[in-house]
């Protein structure tokens, strides 16, 4: 399994900017690949759009930022879980770790 965390955010979002001070570092410390997708970056957004739309077909319920934990985002992806909105560093780490733990438990 090659898990990635895809961050969907906006350049105008203050919370998204605040999270960027530690989100990539936390994700990489947990052994995952971090992919940063700004909605304004049309080329990158287009590349990962199908993942966001599978989770949020009309984008109405997504948070800012939205982190989607995904297996094989470049191929036949599978969504493992998500974390929405802004969180302090420790809580963000805990939420990602809980998703990883539940995924590992479901595989055993």
Coordinates of C-alpha atoms in Angstrom, one line a residue:
X1 CA 0.0 0.0 0.0
X2 CA 1.4 3.4 -0.9
X3 CA -0.6 5.9 1.1
X4 CA -0.7 9.6 0.4
X5 CA -2.4 12.5 2.1
X6 CA -3.8 15.0 -0.5
X7 CA -4.5 18.4 0.9
X8 CA -7.1 20.4 -1.0
X9 CA -6.9 24.0 0.0
X10 CA -7.3 27.6 -1.3
X11 CA -4.7 30.3 -1.4
X12 CA -7.2 32.7 0.2
X13 CA -7.9 30.4 3.2
X14 CA -6.2 31.6 6.4
X15 CA -6.7 28.2 8.2
X16 CA -5.2 26.4 5.2
X17 CA -2.1 28.7 5.4
X18 CA -1.8 28.2 9.2
X19 CA -1.9 24.4 8.8
X20 CA 0.8 24.6 6.1
X21 CA 3.4 25.4 8.8
X22 CA 3.2 21.7 10.1
X23 CA 0.9 19.5 8.0
X24 CA 3.4 18.3 5.5
X25 CA 6.0 17.6 8.3
X26 CA 3.4 15.6 10.3
X27 CA 2.3 13.6 7.3
X28 CA 5.9 12.7 6.3
X29 CA 6.8 11.8 9.9
X30 CA 4.0 9.3 9.7
X31 CA 5.6 7.8 6.6
X32 CA 3.1 9.1 4.1
X33 CA 3.5 11.1 0.9
X34 CA 2.1 14.6 1.1
X35 CA 0.4 16.1 -2.0
X36 CA -0.5 19.8 -1.8
X37 CA -3.4 20.8 -4.2
X38 CA -4.4 24.4 -4.3
X39 CA -7.7 24.9 -6.0
X40 CA -6.2 27.8 -8.0
X41 CA -3.5 25.5 -9.5
X42 CA -5.6 24.1 -12.3
X43 CA -3.1 21.6 -13.6
X44 CA -2.5 20.0 -10.2
X45 CA -6.2 20.2 -9.3
X46 CA -7.2 18.5 -12.5
X47 CA -4.8 15.7 -11.8
X48 CA -6.4 14.9 -8.4
X49 CA -9.9 16.2 -9.1
X50 CA -11.5 12.7 -9.4
X51 CA -10.4 11.9 -5.8
X52 CA -12.1 15.0 -4.4
X53 CA -15.2 14.5 -6.5
X54 CA -15.6 10.9 -5.4
X55 CA -15.7 12.1 -1.8
X56 CA -17.6 15.3 -2.4
X57 CA -19.5 15.2 -5.7
X58 CA -20.7 18.8 -5.5
X59 CA -17.9 20.0 -3.0
X60 CA -20.6 21.4 -0.7
X61 CA -19.6 19.4 2.5
X62 CA -15.8 19.7 2.2
X63 CA -13.9 21.6 4.8
X64 CA -11.0 24.1 4.4
X65 CA -8.6 22.5 4.2
X66 CA -9.7 18.9 3.4
X67 CA -7.1 16.2 3.7
X68 CA -8.0 12.9 1.9
X69 CA -5.9 9.9 2.8
X70 CA -5.7 7.8 -0.3
X71 CA -4.0 4.6 -1.5
X72 CA -2.4 4.9 -5.0
X73 CA -3.7 8.4 -6.0
X74 CA -1.9 8.1 -9.4
X75 CA -3.7 4.9 -10.4
X76 CA -6.8 3.0 -9.3
X77 CA -7.1 5.0 -6.1
X78 CA -8.9 4.0 -2.9
X79 CA -10.0 6.6 -0.3
X80 CA -9.0 5.5 3.2
X81 CA -10.4 8.5 5.1
X82 CA -10.2 12.2 5.6
X83 CA -9.6 15.0 8.0
X84 CA -11.5 18.3 7.5
X85 CA -10.7 21.7 8.8
X86 CA -8.0 23.2 10.9
X87 CA -6.5 21.5 13.9
X88 CA -3.6 22.0 16.3
X89 CA -0.5 20.0 15.3
X90 CA -1.0 17.3 17.9
X91 CA -4.7 16.8 17.1
X92 CA -4.0 16.7 13.4
X93 CA -1.3 14.0 14.0
X94 CA -3.8 12.0 16.1
X95 CA -6.5 12.2 13.5
X96 CA -4.3 10.9 10.8
X97 CA -2.8 8.2 13.0
X98 CA -6.3 7.0 14.0
X99 CA -7.2 6.6 10.3
X100 CA -3.9 4.6 9.7
X101 CA -4.6 2.4 12.8
X102 CA -8.2 1.6 11.7
X103 CA -6.9 0.8 8.2
X104 CA -4.3 -1.5 9.6
X105 CA -6.9 -3.2 11.9
X106 CA -9.2 -3.7 9.0
X107 CA -6.5 -5.5 7.0
X108 CA -5.8 -8.0 9.8

